[in-house]
Amino acid sequence: CYVEPTVILANSINDSLLNEETFGPIATFLPYDSEDELLELMNNTPYGLSASLWTNDLSKALRMVPAIHAGTVWVNMHTLLDPAVPFGGVKSSGIGREFGSAFIEDYTELKSVMIRY
């Protein structure tokens, strides 16, 4: 099965492609009027694996990144993964982190052992 890359213009915030995770070459767009509205639209989802923000204004991007509820935020790119950088989601998109040193805590369980011999 192969899905052609697809671009869709959403009609409203209630469109299913804005409210469900799609793992495929699908980009869904919805116009907005202000930075506050954009952040509200981006965060109004039960998911938060990743987000991408596209802009020519780097200072605006750096101001917005902390307000975006996602485990990874890419600016002017998408899906670049670096094994040295932790990757994982928030909300209903993944628990914990993979890659980097952060994953060690998720894949190990500490045990204390004390012996008197």
mmCIF file of C-alpha atoms in Angstrom:
data_model
loop_
_atom_site.group_PDB
_atom_site.id
_atom_site.type_symbol
_atom_site.label_atom_id
_atom_site.label_comp_id
_atom_site.label_asym_id
_atom_site.label_seq_id
_atom_site.Cartn_x
_atom_site.Cartn_y
_atom_site.Cartn_z
ATOM 1 C CA CYS A 1 0.000 0.000 0.000
ATOM 2 C CA TYR A 2 1.258 3.429 -0.868
ATOM 3 C CA VAL A 3 -0.358 6.730 0.023
ATOM 4 C CA GLU A 4 0.515 9.667 -2.193
ATOM 5 C CA PRO A 5 1.692 12.795 -0.314
ATOM 6 C CA THR A 6 -1.469 14.800 0.317
ATOM 7 C CA VAL A 7 -2.181 18.405 1.342
ATOM 8 C CA ILE A 8 -5.577 19.160 2.862
ATOM 9 C CA LEU A 9 -7.114 22.492 3.830
ATOM 10 C CA ALA A 10 -9.241 21.973 6.938
ATOM 11 C CA ASN A 11 -12.646 23.616 7.167
ATOM 12 C CA SER A 12 -12.742 23.952 10.954
ATOM 13 C CA ILE A 13 -11.016 22.959 14.171
ATOM 14 C CA ASN A 14 -13.370 19.954 14.306
ATOM 15 C CA ASP A 15 -11.997 18.286 11.149
ATOM 16 C CA SER A 16 -10.880 14.739 11.994
ATOM 17 C CA LEU A 17 -7.428 15.185 10.450
ATOM 18 C CA LEU A 18 -6.759 17.914 13.013
ATOM 19 C CA ASN A 19 -7.909 15.723 15.898
ATOM 20 C CA GLU A 20 -6.482 12.299 15.068
ATOM 21 C CA GLU A 21 -2.920 11.152 14.595
ATOM 22 C CA THR A 22 -2.201 10.338 10.981
ATOM 23 C CA PHE A 23 0.965 8.428 10.238
ATOM 24 C CA GLY A 24 1.391 9.098 6.587
ATOM 25 C CA PRO A 25 2.438 11.767 4.136
ATOM 26 C CA ILE A 26 -0.520 14.016 4.966
ATOM 27 C CA ALA A 27 -0.297 17.712 5.810
ATOM 28 C CA THR A 28 -3.430 19.422 7.075
ATOM 29 C CA PHE A 29 -3.606 23.216 7.149
ATOM 30 C CA LEU A 30 -5.973 25.592 8.945
ATOM 31 C CA PRO A 31 -5.665 29.377 8.678
ATOM 32 C CA TYR A 32 -5.352 31.501 11.819
ATOM 33 C CA ASP A 33 -5.414 35.226 12.591
ATOM 34 C CA SER A 34 -3.056 35.690 15.538
ATOM 35 C CA GLU A 35 -0.141 34.064 17.333
ATOM 36 C CA ASP A 36 -2.390 33.344 20.328
ATOM 37 C CA GLU A 37 -4.932 31.628 18.089
ATOM 38 C CA LEU A 38 -2.172 29.582 16.472
ATOM 39 C CA LEU A 39 -0.929 28.357 19.869
ATOM 40 C CA GLU A 40 -4.487 27.520 20.917
ATOM 41 C CA LEU A 41 -5.023 25.536 17.711
ATOM 42 C CA MET A 42 -1.708 23.707 18.077
ATOM 43 C CA ASN A 43 -2.339 22.774 21.713
ATOM 44 C CA ASN A 44 -6.040 21.910 21.322
ATOM 45 C CA THR A 45 -5.377 18.215 20.779
ATOM 46 C CA PRO A 46 -5.034 15.163 23.005
ATOM 47 C CA TYR A 47 -1.761 14.393 21.223
ATOM 48 C CA GLY A 48 1.674 15.880 21.524
ATOM 49 C CA LEU A 49 4.339 13.722 19.928
ATOM 50 C CA SER A 50 5.777 16.478 17.772
ATOM 51 C CA ALA A 51 5.051 19.775 16.068
ATOM 52 C CA SER A 52 6.679 21.829 13.374
ATOM 53 C CA LEU A 53 6.629 25.580 13.182
ATOM 54 C CA TRP A 54 7.473 27.333 9.931
ATOM 55 C CA THR A 55 8.456 31.006 9.987
ATOM 56 C CA ASN A 56 10.964 33.578 8.745
ATOM 57 C CA ASP A 57 10.967 35.215 12.193
ATOM 58 C CA LEU A 58 13.309 33.209 14.443
ATOM 59 C CA SER A 59 12.623 35.392 17.498
ATOM 60 C CA LYS A 60 8.901 34.634 17.159
ATOM 61 C CA ALA A 61 9.648 30.912 16.851
ATOM 62 C CA LEU A 62 11.828 30.945 19.975
ATOM 63 C CA ARG A 63 9.086 32.787 21.857
ATOM 64 C CA MET A 64 6.442 30.271 20.779
ATOM 65 C CA VAL A 65 8.381 27.006 21.269
ATOM 66 C CA PRO A 66 7.972 26.901 25.088
ATOM 67 C CA ALA A 67 4.201 27.376 24.717
ATOM 68 C CA ILE A 68 3.761 24.446 22.310
ATOM 69 C CA HIS A 69 2.699 21.266 24.129
ATOM 70 C CA ALA A 70 4.737 18.681 22.222
ATOM 71 C CA GLY A 71 7.655 16.425 23.035
ATOM 72 C CA THR A 72 9.625 17.688 20.032
ATOM 73 C CA VAL A 73 9.237 20.973 18.172
ATOM 74 C CA TRP A 74 10.999 21.421 14.867
ATOM 75 C CA VAL A 75 11.446 24.917 13.428
ATOM 76 C CA ASN A 76 11.522 25.163 9.628
ATOM 77 C CA MET A 77 11.945 21.387 9.282
ATOM 78 C CA HIS A 78 10.187 18.196 10.226
ATOM 79 C CA THR A 79 11.147 14.643 11.231
ATOM 80 C CA LEU A 80 14.878 15.177 11.675
ATOM 81 C CA LEU A 81 15.879 12.708 14.391
ATOM 82 C CA ASP A 82 19.251 12.804 16.111
ATOM 83 C CA PRO A 83 20.104 9.772 18.274
ATOM 84 C CA ALA A 84 21.831 12.117 20.731
ATOM 85 C CA VAL A 85 18.607 14.081 21.340
ATOM 86 C CA PRO A 86 15.760 12.553 23.394
ATOM 87 C CA PHE A 87 12.558 11.897 21.414
ATOM 88 C CA GLY A 88 9.092 11.224 22.830
ATOM 89 C CA GLY A 89 5.673 12.722 23.237
ATOM 90 C CA VAL A 90 3.379 14.296 25.786
ATOM 91 C CA LYS A 91 -0.319 13.861 26.488
ATOM 92 C CA SER A 92 -1.636 10.795 24.599
ATOM 93 C CA SER A 93 1.346 10.581 22.243
ATOM 94 C CA GLY A 94 3.923 8.422 23.847
ATOM 95 C CA ILE A 95 5.297 8.100 27.315
ATOM 96 C CA GLY A 96 8.944 8.542 28.109
ATOM 97 C CA ARG A 97 11.819 9.295 25.791
ATOM 98 C CA GLU A 98 13.943 7.392 23.318
ATOM 99 C CA PHE A 99 17.488 8.291 22.273
ATOM 100 C CA GLY A 100 20.034 10.321 24.188
ATOM 101 C CA SER A 101 20.772 9.544 27.821
ATOM 102 C CA ALA A 102 17.162 10.212 28.885
ATOM 103 C CA PHE A 103 15.957 6.783 27.743
ATOM 104 C CA ILE A 104 18.120 4.958 30.308
ATOM 105 C CA GLU A 105 15.699 5.849 33.112
ATOM 106 C CA ASP A 106 12.751 4.484 31.112
ATOM 107 C CA TYR A 107 14.449 1.203 30.253
ATOM 108 C CA THR A 108 16.053 0.460 33.601
ATOM 109 C CA GLU A 109 14.855 -0.013 37.121
ATOM 110 C CA LEU A 110 17.173 0.829 39.982
ATOM 111 C CA LYS A 111 17.675 -1.704 42.713
ATOM 112 C CA SER A 112 19.451 -1.156 45.998
ATOM 113 C CA VAL A 113 21.204 -4.140 47.539
ATOM 114 C CA MET A 114 22.787 -4.122 50.989
ATOM 115 C CA ILE A 115 24.660 -7.151 52.253
ATOM 116 C CA ARG A 116 26.328 -7.783 55.565
ATOM 117 C CA TYR A 117 28.674 -10.742 55.242
#
